[in-house]
Tab-separated table of C-alpha atoms in Angstrom:
chain	number	residue	atom	x	y	z
A	1	UNK	CA	0.034	-0.006	-0.039
A	2	UNK	CA	1.397	3.564	-1.077
A	3	UNK	CA	1.004	6.260	1.762
A	4	UNK	CA	2.586	9.473	2.242
A	5	UNK	CA	5.030	10.878	-0.528
A	6	UNK	CA	4.562	7.811	-2.564
A	7	UNK	CA	0.575	8.246	-2.892
A	8	UNK	CA	1.239	11.872	-4.054
A	9	UNK	CA	3.734	10.683	-6.293
A	10	UNK	CA	1.358	8.812	-7.995
A	11	UNK	CA	-1.483	11.141	-8.307
A	12	UNK	CA	0.497	13.770	-9.212
A	13	UNK	CA	1.865	11.227	-12.356
A	14	UNK	CA	-1.621	10.569	-13.300
A	15	UNK	CA	-2.389	14.146	-13.578
A	16	UNK	CA	0.304	14.868	-15.362
A	17	UNK	CA	-0.274	12.183	-18.027
A	18	UNK	CA	-3.726	13.699	-18.268
A	19	UNK	CA	-2.646	16.980	-18.956
A	20	UNK	CA	-0.149	16.026	-21.423
A	21	UNK	CA	-2.569	14.463	-23.335
A	22	UNK	CA	-5.200	17.398	-23.106
A	23	UNK	CA	-2.308	19.470	-24.370
A	24	UNK	CA	-1.112	17.623	-27.103
A	25	UNK	CA	-4.727	17.127	-28.248
A	26	UNK	CA	-4.822	21.146	-28.319
A	27	UNK	CA	-2.068	21.702	-30.923
A	28	UNK	CA	-2.847	24.194	-33.358
A	29	UNK	CA	-6.264	24.841	-32.470
A	30	UNK	CA	-6.795	28.369	-33.617
A	31	UNK	CA	-10.665	29.022	-32.550
A	32	UNK	CA	-13.272	27.840	-30.437
A	33	UNK	CA	-15.243	26.159	-33.413
A	34	UNK	CA	-12.939	23.984	-34.102
A	35	UNK	CA	-14.000	20.181	-33.502
A	36	UNK	CA	-11.357	19.490	-31.188
A	37	UNK	CA	-12.114	22.841	-29.193
A	38	UNK	CA	-15.073	21.010	-28.000
A	39	UNK	CA	-13.104	18.454	-26.130
A	40	UNK	CA	-11.523	21.252	-24.272
A	41	UNK	CA	-14.829	23.033	-23.535
A	42	UNK	CA	-17.015	20.013	-22.577
A	43	UNK	CA	-16.822	16.339	-22.119
A	44	UNK	CA	-16.445	16.653	-18.377
A	45	UNK	CA	-17.730	13.376	-17.327
A	46	UNK	CA	-14.907	11.616	-19.838
A	47	UNK	CA	-12.584	13.414	-19.041
A	48	UNK	CA	-12.926	12.789	-15.425
A	49	UNK	CA	-13.482	9.211	-15.779
A	50	UNK	CA	-9.879	9.151	-17.663
A	51	UNK	CA	-8.432	11.192	-15.155
A	52	UNK	CA	-9.769	8.484	-12.407
A	53	UNK	CA	-8.774	5.714	-14.659
A	54	UNK	CA	-5.185	6.745	-14.973
A	55	UNK	CA	-5.004	7.690	-11.234
A	56	UNK	CA	-6.115	3.881	-10.343
A	57	UNK	CA	-3.716	2.882	-13.031
A	58	UNK	CA	-0.578	4.760	-11.538
A	59	UNK	CA	-1.170	3.162	-8.168
A	60	UNK	CA	-0.431	-0.278	-9.465
A	61	UNK	CA	2.945	0.686	-10.656
A	62	UNK	CA	5.622	-0.681	-8.844
A	63	UNK	CA	7.472	0.883	-6.458
A	64	UNK	CA	10.935	0.785	-7.624
A	65	UNK	CA	12.464	2.402	-10.212
A	66	UNK	CA	9.187	4.550	-10.555
A	67	UNK	CA	9.332	6.352	-7.120
A	68	UNK	CA	13.072	7.286	-7.837
A	69	UNK	CA	12.602	8.312	-11.633
A	70	UNK	CA	9.868	10.490	-10.562
A	71	UNK	CA	11.487	12.400	-7.547
A	72	UNK	CA	14.297	13.420	-10.513
A	73	UNK	CA	10.994	14.204	-12.685
A	74	UNK	CA	9.433	16.536	-10.019
A	75	UNK	CA	12.643	18.000	-8.728
A	76	UNK	CA	13.437	19.153	-12.306
A	77	UNK	CA	9.777	20.454	-13.013
A	78	UNK	CA	10.062	22.175	-9.698
A	79	UNK	CA	13.281	23.786	-11.166
A	80	UNK	CA	11.527	25.315	-14.121
A	81	UNK	CA	8.458	26.175	-12.590
A	82	UNK	CA	10.231	28.519	-10.292
A	83	UNK	CA	11.763	29.874	-13.265
A	84	UNK	CA	8.153	30.541	-14.676
A	85	UNK	CA	7.367	31.865	-11.543
A	86	UNK	CA	10.172	34.176	-11.499
A	87	UNK	CA	9.495	35.576	-15.074
A	88	UNK	CA	5.818	36.098	-14.062
A	89	UNK	CA	7.117	38.161	-11.030
A	90	UNK	CA	9.796	40.008	-13.196
A	91	UNK	CA	6.778	41.075	-15.555
A	92	UNK	CA	4.410	41.994	-13.048
A	93	UNK	CA	7.184	44.252	-11.136
A	94	UNK	CA	8.163	45.808	-14.744
A	95	UNK	CA	4.278	46.441	-15.218
A	96	UNK	CA	3.994	47.916	-11.781
A	97	UNK	CA	6.758	50.146	-11.918
A	98	UNK	CA	6.021	51.486	-15.623
A	99	UNK	CA	2.405	52.421	-14.477
A	100	UNK	CA	3.792	54.258	-11.537
A	101	UNK	CA	6.596	55.977	-13.446
A	102	UNK	CA	4.181	57.049	-15.782
A	103	UNK	CA	1.947	58.445	-13.681
A	104	UNK	CA	4.653	60.101	-12.017
A	105	UNK	CA	5.325	61.749	-15.080
A	106	UNK	CA	1.932	62.671	-16.074
A	107	UNK	CA	0.127	63.229	-12.655
A	108	UNK	CA	1.259	64.409	-9.124
A	109	UNK	CA	4.918	63.477	-9.574
A	110	UNK	CA	5.680	64.072	-5.840
A	111	UNK	CA	3.106	61.541	-4.525
A	112	UNK	CA	3.835	58.964	-7.093
A	113	UNK	CA	7.678	59.300	-6.254
A	114	UNK	CA	7.335	58.918	-2.827
A	115	UNK	CA	4.865	55.939	-3.279
A	116	UNK	CA	7.756	54.287	-5.734
A	117	UNK	CA	10.162	55.008	-3.225
A	118	UNK	CA	8.081	53.930	-0.404
A	119	UNK	CA	7.348	50.484	-1.718
A	120	UNK	CA	11.035	49.385	-3.206
A	121	UNK	CA	12.336	50.641	0.674
A	122	UNK	CA	9.819	48.713	1.954
A	123	UNK	CA	10.773	45.698	-0.143
A	124	UNK	CA	14.422	45.988	1.039
A	125	UNK	CA	13.533	46.302	4.571
A	126	UNK	CA	11.483	43.024	4.789
A	127	UNK	CA	14.383	41.355	2.707
A	128	UNK	CA	16.785	42.990	5.161
A	129	UNK	CA	14.864	41.740	8.132
A	130	UNK	CA	14.384	38.245	6.924
A	131	UNK	CA	18.302	37.824	6.252
A	132	UNK	CA	18.931	38.849	9.950
A	133	UNK	CA	16.369	36.374	11.120
A	134	UNK	CA	17.542	33.548	9.170
A	135	UNK	CA	21.118	34.415	10.404
A	136	UNK	CA	19.373	34.256	13.789
A	137	UNK	CA	17.178	31.482	13.951
A	138	UNK	CA	18.227	28.924	11.124
A	139	UNK	CA	22.235	28.875	11.992
A	140	UNK	CA	24.241	28.152	14.650
A	141	UNK	CA	27.752	29.464	15.335
A	142	UNK	CA	29.166	25.978	15.218
A	143	UNK	CA	27.059	24.384	12.677
A	144	UNK	CA	24.483	24.936	9.855
A	145	UNK	CA	26.958	25.790	7.535
A	146	UNK	CA	25.147	24.625	4.749
A	147	UNK	CA	22.458	27.836	5.671
A	148	UNK	CA	24.692	30.238	6.269
A	149	UNK	CA	26.430	29.390	2.969
A	150	UNK	CA	22.963	29.953	1.006
A	151	UNK	CA	22.155	33.058	3.030
A	152	UNK	CA	25.155	34.758	2.210
A	153	UNK	CA	25.536	33.929	-1.621
A	154	UNK	CA	21.626	34.807	-2.066
A	155	UNK	CA	22.340	38.074	-0.290
A	156	UNK	CA	25.257	39.030	-2.333
A	157	UNK	CA	23.413	38.071	-5.721
A	158	UNK	CA	20.440	40.253	-4.582
A	159	UNK	CA	23.014	43.334	-4.038
A	160	UNK	CA	24.540	42.757	-7.205
A	161	UNK	CA	21.366	42.461	-9.107
A	162	UNK	CA	20.348	45.665	-7.292
A	163	UNK	CA	23.449	47.570	-8.543
A	164	UNK	CA	23.353	46.235	-11.971
A	165	UNK	CA	19.512	47.392	-12.198
A	166	UNK	CA	20.521	50.863	-12.017
A	167	UNK	CA	23.615	50.667	-14.053
A	168	UNK	CA	23.725	53.380	-16.913
A	169	UNK	CA	24.257	50.637	-19.917
A	170	UNK	CA	21.017	48.772	-18.553
A	171	UNK	CA	18.920	52.086	-17.986
A	172	UNK	CA	19.900	52.452	-21.922
A	173	UNK	CA	18.455	49.311	-22.915
A	174	UNK	CA	15.637	49.256	-20.641
A	175	UNK	CA	14.836	53.083	-19.578
A	176	UNK	CA	11.885	51.764	-17.204
A	177	UNK	CA	14.238	49.566	-15.561
A	178	UNK	CA	14.847	50.131	-11.818
A	179	UNK	CA	15.152	48.931	-7.893
A	180	UNK	CA	11.308	48.242	-7.590
A	181	UNK	CA	11.989	45.165	-9.870
A	182	UNK	CA	15.168	44.465	-7.878
A	183	UNK	CA	13.225	45.027	-4.492
A	184	UNK	CA	10.414	42.631	-5.556
A	185	UNK	CA	12.783	39.559	-6.931
A	186	UNK	CA	15.177	40.137	-3.789
A	187	UNK	CA	12.025	39.336	-1.183
A	188	UNK	CA	11.009	36.558	-3.674
A	189	UNK	CA	14.832	35.305	-3.145
A	190	UNK	CA	14.375	35.597	0.483
A	191	UNK	CA	11.183	33.302	0.397
A	192	UNK	CA	12.850	30.906	-1.400
A	193	UNK	CA	15.831	30.715	0.685
A	194	UNK	CA	13.649	30.518	3.685
A	195	UNK	CA	11.675	27.687	1.444
A	196	UNK	CA	14.925	25.958	0.987
A	197	UNK	CA	15.808	25.955	4.737
A	198	UNK	CA	12.510	25.054	5.849
A	199	UNK	CA	12.773	21.423	4.506
A	200	UNK	CA	16.317	20.556	5.622
A	201	UNK	CA	15.983	17.625	8.028
A	202	UNK	CA	18.345	18.837	10.973
A	203	UNK	CA	15.878	20.319	13.300
A	204	UNK	CA	18.755	22.222	14.967
A	205	UNK	CA	18.819	24.203	11.868
A	206	UNK	CA	15.736	24.208	10.923
A	207	UNK	CA	13.109	25.429	13.523
A	208	UNK	CA	9.403	25.553	12.981
A	209	UNK	CA	7.526	28.768	12.119
A	210	UNK	CA	5.641	27.926	15.848
A	211	UNK	CA	8.688	26.895	17.766
A	212	UNK	CA	10.211	30.274	16.541
A	213	UNK	CA	7.207	32.216	17.795
A	214	UNK	CA	7.202	30.004	21.219
A	215	UNK	CA	10.738	31.099	21.619
A	216	UNK	CA	10.151	34.614	21.454
A	217	UNK	CA	6.881	35.107	22.611
A	218	UNK	CA	6.400	32.044	25.363
A	219	UNK	CA	9.286	30.076	26.032
A	220	UNK	CA	7.680	28.309	28.873
A	221	UNK	CA	4.850	26.983	26.706
A	222	UNK	CA	5.329	23.154	25.819
A	223	UNK	CA	6.516	22.261	22.221
A	224	UNK	CA	3.918	23.195	19.624
A	225	UNK	CA	3.333	21.108	16.515
A	226	UNK	CA	5.190	21.472	13.203
A	227	UNK	CA	3.610	23.900	10.783
A	228	UNK	CA	4.365	24.136	7.126
A	229	UNK	CA	4.308	27.663	6.742
A	230	UNK	CA	6.335	27.948	3.411
A	231	UNK	CA	3.971	25.565	1.486
A	232	UNK	CA	1.039	27.859	2.774
A	233	UNK	CA	2.953	31.336	1.532
A	234	UNK	CA	4.032	29.193	-1.674
A	235	UNK	CA	0.717	28.218	-2.928
A	236	UNK	CA	-0.683	31.727	-1.900
A	237	UNK	CA	2.116	32.963	-4.835
A	238	UNK	CA	1.643	30.082	-7.034
A	239	UNK	CA	-2.021	31.143	-7.187
A	240	UNK	CA	-1.204	34.792	-7.520
A	241	UNK	CA	1.124	33.992	-10.287
A	242	UNK	CA	-1.535	31.694	-12.276
A	243	UNK	CA	-4.463	34.507	-11.878
A	244	UNK	CA	-1.780	37.251	-13.311
A	245	UNK	CA	-1.044	35.508	-16.267
A	246	UNK	CA	-4.608	34.326	-16.656
A	247	UNK	CA	-6.208	37.929	-16.442
A	248	UNK	CA	-3.133	39.993	-17.505
A	249	UNK	CA	-0.865	38.207	-20.009
A	250	UNK	CA	-3.288	36.136	-21.724
A	251	UNK	CA	-4.444	37.692	-25.077
A	252	UNK	CA	-7.928	37.509	-25.451
A	253	UNK	CA	-10.888	38.312	-27.651
A	254	UNK	CA	-13.391	41.231	-27.365
A	255	UNK	CA	-15.966	38.470	-26.056
A	256	UNK	CA	-13.243	36.777	-23.792
A	257	UNK	CA	-12.591	40.047	-22.218
A	258	UNK	CA	-16.210	40.588	-21.493
A	259	UNK	CA	-16.239	37.065	-19.887
A	260	UNK	CA	-12.969	37.881	-18.089
A	261	UNK	CA	-14.223	41.269	-16.578
A	262	UNK	CA	-17.495	39.474	-15.472
A	263	UNK	CA	-15.295	36.462	-13.643
A	264	UNK	CA	-13.130	39.457	-11.994
A	265	UNK	CA	-16.247	41.138	-10.970
A	266	UNK	CA	-17.454	37.667	-9.013
A	267	UNK	CA	-13.999	37.173	-7.726
A	268	UNK	CA	-14.067	40.399	-6.153
A	269	UNK	CA	-17.559	40.121	-5.054
A	270	UNK	CA	-16.637	36.794	-2.986
A	271	UNK	CA	-13.490	37.841	-2.035
A	272	UNK	CA	-13.704	42.070	-1.068
A	273	UNK	CA	-17.740	41.810	-0.825
A	274	UNK	CA	-17.662	44.908	-3.029
A	275	UNK	CA	-16.336	45.639	-6.782
A	276	UNK	CA	-14.576	48.028	-8.337
A	277	UNK	CA	-13.143	48.744	-12.001
A	278	UNK	CA	-9.847	46.894	-12.618
A	279	UNK	CA	-7.008	49.169	-14.117
A	280	UNK	CA	-6.552	46.502	-17.178
A	281	UNK	CA	-10.120	45.784	-17.854
């Protein structure tokens, strides 16, 4: 019987095969009027049945070498997923910076300059605070060398990226590049560093978030259970990137744009209890 991560591997394998088959079937579809497009937009019972069948079949795959091979595939997929997520964040930061710089040039320059500067400084303060906390909680004077190395190297790379972003040559090629983009990527790099350290098996170099809170707020309380906080934050970033890529980056027809606007109003109603106009609609 497969339990834990082995069961997760098999469910993920079935879903990967299902989406791979679906993507191959959708190659070279130009519009929704083509016959194959109906498969994408309908036949949900049949597609769900195929997914269930693939999942059941995946649980009949022998443990070895499947578990090891799928671990390699998953690691490679996670690497490329982080790169894609990084590209989306860079694009988001660039669009954000471009929008505020344009408003600064055409509107109240002082207000938008202060907003741009404050956001950038705030991101760097959060990143610097994260570095200090990493060294305090995730390293020891006589150990945790791996954590010390990655915290230091990522900090250095972020400083280099920030300096490069304001160089004259870079400004000539990308006039709207600046420290806002670098500050967002720096903050995201700190999250990735924390996420990596939170998966270290040695609890001396990897205290849980609740254990850290206990050390600060209530050291006399009994030990608290492990809380996978980095996974929750990672999931939130993932959802934001998916929504951004879907509603901002994806090209749409006028009909689709109206549909998207309606969906965004519904999302706003559900999560924020009121609606407002989105700048990109």
